[in-house]
Coordinates of C-alpha atoms and ligand atoms in Angstrom, one line a residue:
M1 CA 22.2 -9.5 16.5
S2 CA 20.8 -8.5 14.1
A3 CA 17.3 -9.5 12.7
V4 CA 16.0 -10.0 9.4
R5 CA 13.1 -11.1 7.9
Q6 CA 14.2 -12.3 5.1
E7 CA 17.5 -14.0 6.8
M8 CA 15.1 -15.3 9.3
W9 CA 12.9 -17.4 6.4
E10 CA 16.1 -18.8 5.0
R11 CA 17.2 -19.9 8.1
L12 CA 14.4 -21.3 8.6
G13 CA 14.1 -25.5 8.0
G14 CA 15.5 -28.5 9.0
T15 CA 14.9 -29.8 12.7
V16 CA 14.6 -28.3 16.4
D17 CA 13.4 -28.8 19.5
V18 CA 10.9 -26.2 19.5
L19 CA 8.1 -25.6 16.6
V20 CA 6.9 -22.5 18.1
V21 CA 3.9 -21.2 17.0
G22 CA 2.3 -17.8 16.3
G23 CA 4.2 -14.6 17.2
G24 CA 2.3 -12.9 20.1
I25 CA 3.3 -12.2 23.5
N26 CA 2.6 -15.9 24.5
G27 CA 4.6 -17.8 20.8
A28 CA 7.6 -14.7 22.1
G29 CA 8.0 -15.7 25.9
I30 CA 7.8 -19.2 25.2
A31 CA 10.3 -19.1 22.4
R32 CA 12.5 -16.5 24.4
D33 CA 11.6 -19.1 27.4
A34 CA 13.2 -22.4 25.0
A35 CA 16.0 -20.5 23.8
R36 CA 17.5 -19.4 27.0
R37 CA 16.8 -23.0 28.9
G38 CA 19.8 -24.1 25.7
L39 CA 17.0 -25.2 23.2
R40 CA 16.9 -25.1 19.8
V41 CA 13.8 -23.3 19.2
A42 CA 11.9 -22.1 15.6
L43 CA 9.4 -19.8 16.0
V44 CA 7.0 -19.0 13.4
E45 CA 4.1 -15.6 13.1
M46 CA 1.9 -15.4 10.1
N47 CA 2.1 -12.3 9.9
D48 CA 3.9 -9.4 11.7
L49 CA 5.3 -10.4 15.6
A50 CA 2.2 -9.3 17.5
W51 CA -0.4 -8.7 14.8
G52 CA -3.5 -10.2 16.7
T53 CA -4.3 -9.5 20.0
S54 CA -1.0 -8.7 21.5
S55 CA -0.9 -4.7 19.3
R56 CA -4.5 -4.6 20.2
S57 CA -5.3 -4.8 24.3
S58 CA -5.9 -2.1 26.5
K59 CA -1.9 -2.1 26.7
L60 CA -2.0 -2.4 30.5
V61 CA 0.2 -4.4 32.9
H62 CA -2.0 -4.5 36.1
G63 CA -3.2 -7.2 38.3
G64 CA -7.1 -6.4 37.1
L65 CA -8.7 -5.0 40.2
C66 CA -11.8 -5.7 38.6
Y67 CA -10.9 -9.2 39.2
L68 CA -11.4 -9.3 42.3
E69 CA -15.1 -8.6 41.8
Q70 CA -15.5 -12.3 41.0
L71 CA -12.8 -13.6 43.7
E72 CA -10.1 -14.6 40.8
L73 CA -7.6 -13.6 44.3
S74 CA -5.2 -16.1 42.5
L75 CA -5.2 -14.6 39.1
V76 CA -5.0 -11.4 40.5
F77 CA -2.2 -12.3 42.7
E78 CA 0.0 -14.1 39.8
A79 CA -0.6 -10.4 37.7
V80 CA 0.6 -8.1 40.3
S81 CA 3.2 -10.5 40.9
E82 CA 4.2 -10.5 37.5
R83 CA 3.3 -7.0 37.0
R84 CA 6.7 -6.8 39.6
V85 CA 9.0 -8.9 37.5
L86 CA 8.2 -7.2 33.9
L87 CA 9.3 -3.4 36.2
D88 CA 12.3 -5.2 36.3
I89 CA 13.2 -6.4 33.1
A90 CA 11.3 -4.2 31.1
P91 CA 11.7 -0.7 32.7
H92 CA 11.3 1.0 29.7
L93 CA 8.6 -0.4 28.3
V94 CA 6.5 -1.1 31.5
N95 CA 5.7 2.1 33.5
P96 CA 4.0 3.0 36.3
L97 CA 0.4 4.6 35.7
G98 CA -2.1 6.0 38.3
F99 CA -5.6 4.9 38.0
L100 CA -7.9 7.2 40.1
F101 CA -11.5 5.3 40.3
P102 CA -14.4 7.8 40.8
V103 CA -16.8 6.8 42.6
F104 CA -20.8 8.0 42.6
K105 CA -23.5 8.5 44.9
S106 CA -25.4 6.7 42.9
S107 CA -22.7 3.7 42.1
R108 CA -23.4 0.2 42.9
R109 CA -20.2 0.0 45.3
P110 CA -20.0 2.0 48.2
L111 CA -17.1 3.8 48.9
G112 CA -15.7 1.7 51.8
L113 CA -16.4 -1.6 49.6
I114 CA -13.6 -0.1 46.5
N115 CA -11.4 0.9 49.5
A116 CA -11.4 -2.4 51.2
G117 CA -10.4 -3.8 47.7
M118 CA -7.8 -1.4 46.9
W119 CA -6.0 -2.7 50.2
L120 CA -6.4 -6.4 49.5
Y121 CA -5.2 -5.4 45.7
E122 CA -2.5 -3.8 47.4
G123 CA -2.1 -6.9 49.4
L124 CA -2.0 -9.4 47.2
S125 CA 0.8 -7.5 45.6
L126 CA 3.0 -8.2 48.7
F127 CA 2.6 -4.5 49.1
R128 CA 5.0 -4.2 46.5
S129 CA 2.3 -2.0 44.2
P130 CA 4.7 1.1 42.5
K131 CA 2.7 3.2 44.8
R132 CA 0.3 3.2 47.5
H133 CA -2.8 4.1 46.9
R134 CA -5.0 6.7 48.5
T135 CA -8.2 8.4 48.2
L136 CA -9.0 11.8 46.8
T137 CA -12.0 14.1 48.4
P138 CA -14.1 15.6 45.3
G139 CA -12.1 18.8 45.2
E140 CA -8.5 17.2 45.0
V141 CA -10.5 15.1 42.1
S142 CA -11.0 18.4 40.4
K143 CA -7.3 19.1 40.7
E144 CA -6.1 15.9 39.9
E145 CA -8.3 15.3 37.1
P146 CA -10.1 18.8 36.1
S147 CA -12.6 17.5 33.1
L148 CA -13.4 15.0 34.9
K149 CA -17.6 15.2 36.1
V150 CA -17.9 15.9 40.1
A151 CA -21.6 16.0 40.9
N152 CA -22.6 13.4 42.8
L153 CA -18.6 12.5 43.6
K154 CA -18.7 11.1 46.7
G155 CA -14.7 10.9 46.8
A156 CA -12.1 8.5 43.8
P157 CA -9.1 6.3 44.9
L158 CA -6.0 7.1 43.3
Y159 CA -3.9 3.7 42.7
Y160 CA -1.5 2.6 40.8
D161 CA -0.7 -0.3 37.5
C162 CA 1.2 0.0 34.4
S163 CA 0.9 1.1 31.0
T164 CA 3.4 -0.9 28.2
D165 CA 3.5 -0.5 24.5
D166 CA 2.2 -4.5 24.0
A167 CA 3.7 -4.9 20.5
R168 CA 7.0 -3.9 21.6
L169 CA 7.3 -5.9 25.2
T170 CA 6.2 -8.8 22.2
L171 CA 8.8 -7.5 19.6
E172 CA 11.9 -7.7 22.4
S173 CA 10.7 -10.9 23.9
A174 CA 11.2 -12.6 20.3
L175 CA 14.2 -10.7 19.8
D176 CA 16.0 -11.7 23.5
A177 CA 14.8 -15.6 22.1
V178 CA 16.8 -14.2 18.8
N179 CA 20.0 -13.3 20.7
V180 CA 20.0 -16.7 22.4
G181 CA 19.5 -18.4 18.9
A182 CA 16.1 -19.0 18.2
V183 CA 14.7 -18.4 15.0
V184 CA 12.4 -16.3 14.7
A185 CA 10.1 -16.2 10.8
T186 CA 7.0 -13.5 10.2
W187 CA 5.3 -13.7 7.6
A188 CA 5.4 -17.7 8.1
K189 CA 2.3 -19.1 7.9
V190 CA 1.5 -23.2 9.4
V191 CA -0.6 -24.3 6.6
E192 CA -0.6 -28.4 7.5
F193 CA 0.7 -30.2 10.1
V194 CA 3.2 -32.7 10.0
R195 CA 2.6 -36.3 11.1
E196 CA 4.2 -39.5 12.0
G197 CA 1.7 -42.0 12.9
A198 CA -0.3 -40.1 15.0
R199 CA 2.2 -37.2 16.4
V200 CA 2.2 -33.9 15.1
K201 CA 6.3 -33.8 14.6
G202 CA 6.1 -30.5 12.2
A203 CA 5.1 -27.9 9.9
V204 CA 4.3 -26.8 7.1
V205 CA 5.3 -23.3 6.6
E206 CA 4.6 -21.1 3.8
D207 CA 6.0 -17.2 3.3
T208 CA 3.0 -15.4 3.2
L209 CA 5.3 -13.0 1.1
S210 CA 6.2 -14.8 -1.8
G211 CA 4.3 -18.0 -1.4
T212 CA 7.4 -20.5 -1.5
R213 CA 6.7 -23.4 1.4
K214 CA 9.1 -25.1 3.8
T215 CA 8.7 -28.0 5.8
I216 CA 10.4 -28.4 9.8
L217 CA 10.5 -30.7 12.0
A218 CA 10.4 -29.8 15.5
H219 CA 10.5 -32.8 19.4
A220 CA 7.5 -30.6 20.4
V221 CA 5.1 -28.5 18.6
I222 CA 3.2 -25.5 20.5
N223 CA 0.5 -23.9 19.9
A224 CA 0.2 -20.1 20.5
T225 CA -2.0 -18.6 18.5
G226 CA -4.3 -16.9 20.6
P227 CA -8.2 -16.4 18.7
W228 CA -6.9 -18.6 15.9
T229 CA -6.3 -21.8 18.7
D230 CA -9.3 -23.8 17.8
R231 CA -8.1 -23.3 13.8
T232 CA -5.0 -24.2 14.6
I233 CA -6.3 -27.4 16.3
A234 CA -8.3 -28.0 13.5
L235 CA -5.5 -27.9 11.1
S236 CA -4.3 -31.5 13.1
A237 CA -7.7 -32.8 14.3
P238 CA -11.2 -32.9 14.3
M239 CA -12.9 -31.1 17.2
D240 CA -16.3 -31.7 18.7
Q241 CA -16.7 -28.5 20.8
A242 CA -14.5 -25.4 20.5
L243 CA -11.5 -24.3 23.3
L244 CA -12.5 -20.8 22.9
R245 CA -15.2 -18.3 23.2
P246 CA -13.3 -15.3 21.9
T247 CA -15.6 -11.3 22.5
K248 CA -14.4 -8.5 20.5
G249 CA -12.5 -5.5 22.6
V250 CA -12.7 -2.5 21.1
H251 CA -10.3 0.7 21.8
V252 CA -10.8 4.6 20.4
V253 CA -7.2 7.2 20.1
V254 CA -8.8 11.4 20.3
D255 CA -6.7 14.2 20.2
S256 CA -5.8 14.2 23.8
Q257 CA -6.0 17.8 23.8
K258 CA -10.0 17.1 23.1
L259 CA -9.9 14.9 26.7
P260 CA -7.0 15.7 28.7
V261 CA -6.4 13.2 31.3
N262 CA -3.9 13.0 33.9
N263 CA -4.0 9.0 34.7
A264 CA -6.3 6.1 33.9
V265 CA -9.9 7.2 35.0
V266 CA -11.8 4.3 35.5
C267 CA -15.5 3.9 35.1
F268 CA -18.8 2.1 34.7
H269 CA -20.6 2.5 31.9
P270 CA -23.7 4.5 32.2
D271 CA -26.1 1.8 30.3
D272 CA -25.0 -1.5 30.8
G273 CA -22.1 -1.0 34.3
R274 CA -19.2 -2.2 32.4
V275 CA -15.6 -1.5 33.6
L276 CA -14.2 1.1 31.2
F277 CA -11.1 2.7 31.2
A278 CA -10.2 6.6 29.6
I279 CA -6.3 6.2 29.2
P280 CA -3.5 8.7 28.9
W281 CA -1.0 8.3 25.9
G282 CA 0.9 11.1 25.5
D283 CA -0.7 13.7 22.6
R284 CA -3.2 11.3 22.7
T285 CA -6.1 9.4 25.1
Y286 CA -7.8 6.5 24.2
L287 CA -11.3 5.0 25.5
G288 CA -12.1 1.3 25.9
T289 CA -13.0 -1.2 26.0
T290 CA -16.1 -3.2 24.4
D291 CA -17.2 -6.6 25.2
T292 CA -19.1 -8.7 23.1
D293 CA -18.9 -12.6 21.7
Y294 CA -17.3 -12.7 18.2
E295 CA -17.6 -15.6 15.7
G296 CA -16.7 -14.3 12.4
D297 CA -13.2 -15.0 11.7
P298 CA -9.9 -13.8 13.3
S299 CA -7.9 -11.9 10.5
D300 CA -11.3 -9.1 10.1
V301 CA -11.9 -8.6 13.4
A302 CA -13.4 -4.5 13.7
A303 CA -14.7 -1.6 15.2
T304 CA -19.0 -0.8 14.5
L305 CA -20.1 2.1 15.0
E306 CA -22.0 0.4 17.9
D307 CA -18.9 -0.6 19.9
V308 CA -17.3 3.3 18.4
D309 CA -20.9 5.2 20.1
Y310 CA -20.9 2.7 22.9
L311 CA -17.5 4.7 23.8
L312 CA -17.9 7.6 23.2
N313 CA -21.3 7.8 24.9
A314 CA -19.7 7.3 27.9
S315 CA -17.0 9.2 27.9
N316 CA -19.6 12.3 27.6
H317 CA -21.4 11.1 30.5
Y318 CA -18.2 11.5 33.0
F319 CA -16.3 14.5 30.6
P320 CA -19.3 16.3 29.9
S321 CA -16.9 19.3 29.7
R322 CA -15.0 17.6 26.8
P323 CA -17.7 16.8 24.6
L324 CA -16.2 14.1 21.4
T325 CA -18.1 13.5 18.5
R326 CA -17.6 10.9 15.8
D327 CA -14.8 13.4 13.8
D328 CA -13.3 13.6 17.3
V329 CA -12.0 9.3 16.6
I330 CA -8.3 9.5 14.6
A331 CA -8.2 5.5 14.9
T332 CA -9.6 2.2 16.5
W333 CA -8.3 -0.8 17.3
A334 CA -10.1 -4.3 17.9
G335 CA -8.9 -7.3 18.6
L336 CA -10.2 -10.7 20.6
R337 CA -9.8 -12.4 23.8
P338 CA -8.8 -15.6 23.6
L339 CA -10.9 -16.6 26.4
M340 CA -11.2 -19.8 27.3
Q341 CA -15.0 -21.5 26.7
P342 CA -16.4 -21.9 30.0
A343 CA -16.4 -25.3 31.8
R344 CA -20.1 -26.9 31.0
K345 CA -21.3 -25.7 28.2
G346 CA -24.8 -24.1 28.0
Q347 CA -23.8 -22.2 31.3
N348 CA -25.7 -18.7 30.8
I349 CA -22.6 -15.8 31.4
G350 CA -22.3 -12.6 30.5
E351 CA -19.1 -11.6 28.2
S352 CA -17.5 -10.2 31.1
A353 CA -17.5 -12.5 33.0
V354 CA -15.7 -15.2 31.5
S355 CA -12.3 -16.3 33.3
R356 CA -9.1 -14.8 32.2
E357 CA -7.2 -17.9 33.4
H358 CA -5.3 -20.1 31.3
Q359 CA -5.0 -23.0 30.0
I360 CA -2.3 -25.8 28.4
I361 CA -3.6 -28.7 27.0
V362 CA -2.0 -31.8 25.3
G363 CA -3.6 -33.4 22.3
Q364 CA -3.5 -36.8 21.4
D365 CA -1.6 -35.7 18.9
G366 CA 1.3 -34.5 21.1
L367 CA 0.0 -30.6 20.7
I368 CA 0.5 -28.9 22.7
T369 CA -1.8 -25.7 23.4
I370 CA -1.6 -22.8 25.4
A371 CA -5.5 -21.3 25.8
G372 CA -6.3 -17.7 27.7
G373 CA -4.4 -15.6 29.8
K374 CA -3.5 -12.0 29.9
L375 CA -0.7 -10.0 28.5
T376 CA 0.6 -9.3 32.0
T377 CA 1.2 -13.1 32.7
Y378 CA 2.3 -14.5 29.5
R379 CA 5.7 -15.4 30.9
R380 CA 4.7 -17.1 34.0
M381 CA 2.2 -19.0 31.7
S382 CA 5.4 -19.3 29.1
A383 CA 7.5 -20.7 31.2
E384 CA 4.7 -23.1 31.7
V385 CA 4.6 -24.1 28.6
V386 CA 7.8 -25.4 28.4
D387 CA 7.9 -27.3 30.9
T388 CA 5.6 -29.5 29.2
A389 CA 7.6 -28.9 26.1
V390 CA 10.7 -30.8 28.0
Q391 CA 8.8 -33.0 29.6
M392 CA 7.5 -34.4 26.1
L393 CA 11.1 -34.0 25.1
R394 CA 11.9 -36.4 28.1
L395 CA 9.7 -38.9 26.9
S396 CA 10.6 -39.2 23.7
N397 CA 14.2 -39.1 24.9
A398 CA 14.6 -36.4 23.0
L399 CA 16.1 -33.9 25.8
P400 CA 19.4 -32.3 24.9
R401 CA 22.4 -33.6 27.7
S402 CA 22.7 -29.5 29.1
L403 CA 19.5 -27.1 29.2
S404 CA 19.1 -24.4 31.8
S405 CA 16.5 -24.3 34.0
S406 CA 13.5 -21.0 33.1
R407 CA 15.7 -17.4 34.4
T408 CA 13.2 -15.1 32.7
D409 CA 12.2 -12.9 36.0
Q410 CA 16.0 -12.2 35.9
E411 CA 17.2 -11.4 32.2
P412 CA 16.4 -8.2 30.9
L413 CA 14.6 -7.6 28.0
P414 CA 17.3 -6.1 25.1
G415 CA 15.7 -2.7 25.7
A416 CA 16.5 -2.7 29.6
N417 CA 20.6 -3.5 29.3
G418 CA 21.9 -0.6 31.3
W419 CA 18.6 0.9 31.6
P420 CA 19.2 3.1 34.7
D421 CA 18.1 1.7 38.2
D422 CA 15.8 5.3 39.4
D423 CA 14.0 4.5 35.9
N424 CA 15.0 8.5 34.5
H425 CA 13.6 8.0 31.3
A426 CA 14.7 12.0 30.6
R427 CA 18.0 11.3 31.8
V428 CA 18.4 8.4 29.3
A429 CA 16.8 10.3 27.0
Q430 CA 19.5 13.4 27.0
Q431 CA 21.6 10.4 26.7
V432 CA 20.7 9.6 23.1
R433 CA 20.4 13.6 21.7
A434 CA 24.0 14.2 23.4
T435 CA 25.6 10.8 21.9
S436 CA 23.2 12.5 17.4
D437 CA 25.8 15.2 19.0
N438 CA 22.6 16.9 19.7
T439 CA 21.5 16.2 16.5
L440 CA 17.9 14.7 17.6
S441 CA 15.4 17.2 18.5
E442 CA 14.3 16.5 22.5
A443 CA 11.2 14.9 21.6
S444 CA 12.2 12.5 19.3
A445 CA 15.2 11.8 21.8
R446 CA 13.0 11.0 24.1
L447 CA 10.3 9.2 22.1
L448 CA 13.8 6.8 21.2
A449 CA 14.4 6.5 25.2
D450 CA 11.1 5.1 25.7
T451 CA 10.3 3.4 23.1
Y452 CA 13.9 0.8 22.9
G453 CA 15.2 1.9 26.1
M454 CA 19.4 1.8 25.8
R455 CA 18.6 0.7 22.7
A456 CA 18.1 4.0 21.2
L457 CA 21.8 4.7 21.9
Q458 CA 22.4 3.0 18.8
I459 CA 19.8 4.7 16.8
A460 CA 21.8 8.2 18.2
R461 CA 24.5 6.6 16.7
L462 CA 22.8 6.3 13.2
V463 CA 21.8 9.4 12.8
R464 CA 25.6 10.7 14.3
Q465 CA 26.7 9.0 11.0
D466 CA 24.2 10.2 8.7
P467 CA 22.2 13.6 10.1
S468 CA 19.3 13.0 7.5
L469 CA 18.1 10.2 9.5
A470 CA 16.3 12.5 12.4
G471 CA 14.0 14.0 9.8
P472 CA 10.9 13.4 10.7
I473 CA 8.5 10.8 8.9
V474 CA 5.5 12.9 9.6
P475 CA 6.3 16.9 9.5
G476 CA 5.9 18.3 13.0
R477 CA 6.1 14.3 13.8
P478 CA 8.8 13.1 16.6
E479 CA 8.8 9.8 15.0
I480 CA 12.4 9.8 12.9
L481 CA 13.2 8.0 9.4
A482 CA 15.8 6.2 11.2
Q483 CA 13.4 4.2 13.2
I484 CA 12.6 2.6 9.4
N485 CA 15.6 1.5 8.9
W486 CA 16.1 0.0 12.4
A487 CA 12.7 -1.4 12.5
V488 CA 14.3 -3.4 8.6
T489 CA 17.8 -3.8 9.8
E490 CA 17.3 -5.2 13.9
E491 CA 13.6 -5.8 14.3
L492 CA 12.3 -7.9 11.3
A493 CA 10.1 -5.4 10.3
A494 CA 8.8 -6.5 6.6
T495 CA 5.9 -4.3 5.3
V496 CA 4.3 -1.1 5.6
A497 CA 2.3 -2.2 7.8
D498 CA 4.7 -3.2 10.5
V499 CA 6.7 0.1 10.7
M500 CA 3.5 1.8 10.7
T501 CA 1.3 -0.2 12.7
R502 CA 3.9 -1.8 15.3
R503 CA 7.2 -0.9 15.0
T504 CA 6.2 2.9 15.4
Q505 CA 2.6 3.6 16.3
L506 CA 1.9 6.2 13.3
F507 CA -1.4 4.1 12.5
Y508 CA -3.0 5.1 16.2
R509 CA -1.2 8.5 16.2
D510 CA -1.2 10.4 13.2
L511 CA -4.1 12.0 12.7
D512 CA -4.1 10.4 8.8
Q513 CA -2.5 7.7 10.4
G514 CA 0.4 7.8 8.9
L515 CA -1.5 7.9 4.6
G516 CA 0.3 10.9 3.8
A517 CA 3.4 9.2 5.1
A518 CA 3.3 5.6 4.4
E519 CA 4.8 6.4 0.3
I520 CA 8.1 7.9 2.2
V521 CA 7.6 4.4 4.6
A522 CA 7.5 1.8 1.2
D523 CA 10.3 3.8 -0.6
R524 CA 12.8 3.6 2.5
M525 CA 11.8 0.1 2.8
A526 CA 12.1 -0.6 -0.7
S527 CA 15.2 0.6 -1.1
L528 CA 16.7 -1.6 2.2
I529 CA 14.8 -4.5 1.2
G530 CA 15.2 -4.9 -2.5
W531 CA 11.8 -4.5 -3.8
T532 CA 10.3 -4.7 -7.5
D533 CA 7.8 -1.6 -8.1
E534 CA 5.3 -4.9 -7.2
Q535 CA 6.1 -5.5 -4.2
R536 CA 6.2 -1.6 -3.0
L537 CA 2.8 -1.9 -4.0
A538 CA 1.7 -4.3 -3.0
S539 CA 2.9 -3.6 0.9
L540 CA 1.5 -0.1 0.4
Q541 CA -1.9 -0.9 -0.9
A542 CA -2.1 -3.5 2.3
Y543 CA -1.2 -0.9 4.4
R544 CA -4.2 0.9 3.0
A545 CA -6.6 -2.1 3.9
D546 CA -5.2 -2.5 6.9
V547 CA -6.1 1.9 7.5
A548 CA -9.5 0.9 5.5
L549 CA -10.5 -1.6 8.0
A550 CA -10.4 0.9 11.1
R551 CA -12.2 3.0 9.5
R552 CA -14.8 0.7 8.3
W553 CA -17.3 1.9 11.1
R554 CA -17.5 5.1 9.4
E555 CA -19.2 3.9 6.2
K556 CA -22.6 3.8 8.5
L557 CA -22.4 6.7 8.4
A558 CA -22.5 7.9 4.4
Ligands
FAD1 C1 -9.3 -5.5 23.6 C2 -8.4 -6.4 24.8 C3 -7.7 -5.8 25.8 C4 -6.8 -6.6 26.7 N1 -6.3 -5.4 27.8 C5 -5.2 -6.3 28.6 C6 -4.7 -5.7 29.0 O1 -4.5 -4.2 29.4 N2 -3.8 -6.5 29.9 C7 -3.7 -7.5 29.5 O2 -2.9 -8.2 30.5 N3 -4.1 -8.4 28.9 C8 -4.9 -7.7 27.9 N4 -5.9 -8.7 27.1 C9 -5.5 -9.6 26.8 C10 -4.2 -10.2 25.9 O3 -4.0 -9.1 25.2 C11 -3.9 -11.2 25.2 O4 -4.2 -12.5 26.1 C12 -3.1 -11.8 24.2 O5 -2.4 -10.3 24.2 C13 -2.9 -12.8 23.9 O6 -1.8 -13.4 23.1 P1 -1.4 -14.1 22.0 O7 0.0 -14.6 21.5 O8 -1.9 -15.8 23.3 O9 -2.6 -13.9 20.8 P2 -2.0 -13.4 19.5 O10 -1.6 -11.9 19.9 O11 -3.5 -12.8 19.1 O12 -0.7 -14.2 18.8 C14 -1.6 -15.2 18.2 C15 -0.4 -14.3 16.7 O13 -1.1 -16.3 16.6 C16 -0.7 -16.1 14.8 N5 -0.7 -16.9 14.0 C17 -2.3 -18.1 13.7 N6 -2.5 -18.7 13.0 C18 -1.2 -18.7 12.9 C19 -0.6 -19.8 11.6 N7 -1.4 -20.7 11.3 N8 0.3 -19.6 11.4 C20 1.5 -18.9 12.0 N9 1.2 -18.1 13.1 C21 0.0 -17.7 13.1 C22 -1.6 -14.8 14.6 O14 -0.9 -13.9 13.6 C23 -1.1 -14.4 15.9 O15 0.1 -13.3 15.9 C24 -6.9 -7.2 26.5 C25 -7.3 -8.1 25.0 C26 -8.2 -7.5 24.6 C27 -9.0 -8.5 23.2

C-alpha cells in the first residue's frame, strides 16, 4: 500500500477505536499493534514521524549494560529479550555491533567486576547475545582499536549489542500499521481534546502545513507524546505535578577519518565519570551523549557550546592521537529523554540515575498515557498500552467482536519480508544492483539494502525504468534521487526536512548538512506533490532553520 501524506490527511476523520497522539517510536508501535489486532486506528503526529526523541537517540538497541550498576535487572532482562525480537523482525535495521569497554588502572570499577557484569549481562539474555564477549589484552586492543590510548590500560572486554536507524524503525513500524489499515497522518497536531462529560472522546487535529482542522472521535485516546507528555495531559486536565523529568542528550558527528573506530567504544567521561560512546557510523563517527536536566520547550532543544566541548574533551582524552576540534563537528543532534519523575518529590537524584522504566497511566478522563521507556523496548510497551486500551473498550462495550491477539513479535517489519536468514547485507545489495540492471553504483545499492531492506528492490526497479533516478542527491555521495520519489510516494514525506533528516540522513552525514542539495530536493518534491512557489520556499526555509538550530552552539564562538 502506498503512503502519501496528503492522502492520509484526507482519510483522517470519523470515529476510530483508537486514536494515538504522537508518532515517535511508541506511537508508531502502538498503532502497529492495535491495527494488527484488528482495531480501527488513527495516529496523528504534529511534525514528521520520529521528529521528536525517536530520531535523536544514541541509535542503540541494547540491554543497557550500565543499568546493571543501578541493579535495574528487570529492565535489562526486558531490553535484551526485545533486542532478540527486533533482530528477528527487523534484521535489516537492527545490526550487531561490537562494544569495547577499556578498563584503565585508575578505573573505579576493576576489570574482574566488569567481566562479572558481562557474564550477568549475557546470562540475562539467556546467552542469546549476538556474540559471546571476550576480554582483550592491551596488545589486542591496540590492534582492534588503534586510535584508543593504551597507556595504563588493564584490558578491555569486547561485547555485543546492536545499532539501528531509530527514525526508520519508527517509520517502518508506522508503515506496517498503514499496511493493515491504520491511518497515519503526519503534520497533524492535536490542539484540543473532545470531551463527552468527563471523558476524553476524541480530538481536534490541525493540519500544521495548511492550518485546516478536523475532529476525530475515538473509543480510546492514547497519549504517546514523549517529552510533550505533560503538555498533552494538560490539554485535557490541569496537573498538580509533572509526570516527567526530561533530560537532554546531545551527540556530535565527525568524519570517520578524523576519528576511526571499529567498535562502539564505551568510556567514562574524565571529568564526571558519566558513560559515553564513540560509535562507528559508516563514513562518520558519532559521540554521545550528555545528560542534563532540561526545562524549556521540547521543540527548541539544541546542543550548546558546553555540550559540544564536553564530548570533544572526552574524545581527546581517550583518542589523543586523533585530536578533534570544534571545526571537525559536521552535525549535532539533541533529544530529550522522557524519563519519569522520581516518585518522591525533592529526592536528590543525579540525572543519569533517573529510572528508564516506563509507566502506563489512565487518567480520570480516560486518557491513556505512556511515559518513560526506551527505544529498545518500544514493541513490548506498545503491546501493554494496547492491552490497556482493549480493556477500556471492553468496559465501554465498544470492543469489536473479532480481535486477534498481539503478534508484533512475530510479524516482520515491511523491509524484512524476504530478508535472508543469514543476514547477508552484501548479497541483498548485489541483488538490488542487478535489479537496477547495474545502473546503481555498488555504494548506492548497499545503502539502499541497508536502509530499506527488501523494499530496496522496488527502488531498484524504479531506477531500471528511469536510470536518471540513480543520480546522486549530493555529488560524490551514495544517496540517490529515487529516494526522494520513494519518500514522497511510499513513506509519507511532506517537507524537505523529512527527506533530508529522516528518510535520508544527509542532515547528519553530508559535510554541509545537505544545504547545497536542498534546492534540488525541494524542486523534485514540488513537482511530485504539486507545491506552489510559496510552499516550496516555506519548506526550504524550514529546513534551513533546522540546520541553523543544530548549529546555534557555534554562535557563541562568533
Ligand atoms: C540522547 C538520547 C539517547 C537515547 N538513546 C537510546 C538508545 O540508544 N537506545 C534506546 O533504547 N533508547 C534510547 N533513548 C530513549 C528513546 O530514544 C526514547 O525513549 C524514545 O525515542 C521515546 O519515544 P516516544 O515515542 O515516547 O517519544 P518521541 O519520539 O519524542 O515522540 C513523541 C511525538 O509526539 C509528537 N507530539 C507531541 N505533541 C503532539 C500533539 N499535540 N499532537 C500530535 N503529536 C504530538 C512529537 O512531535 C513527537 O514526534 C535515548 C534518548 C535520548 C534523548
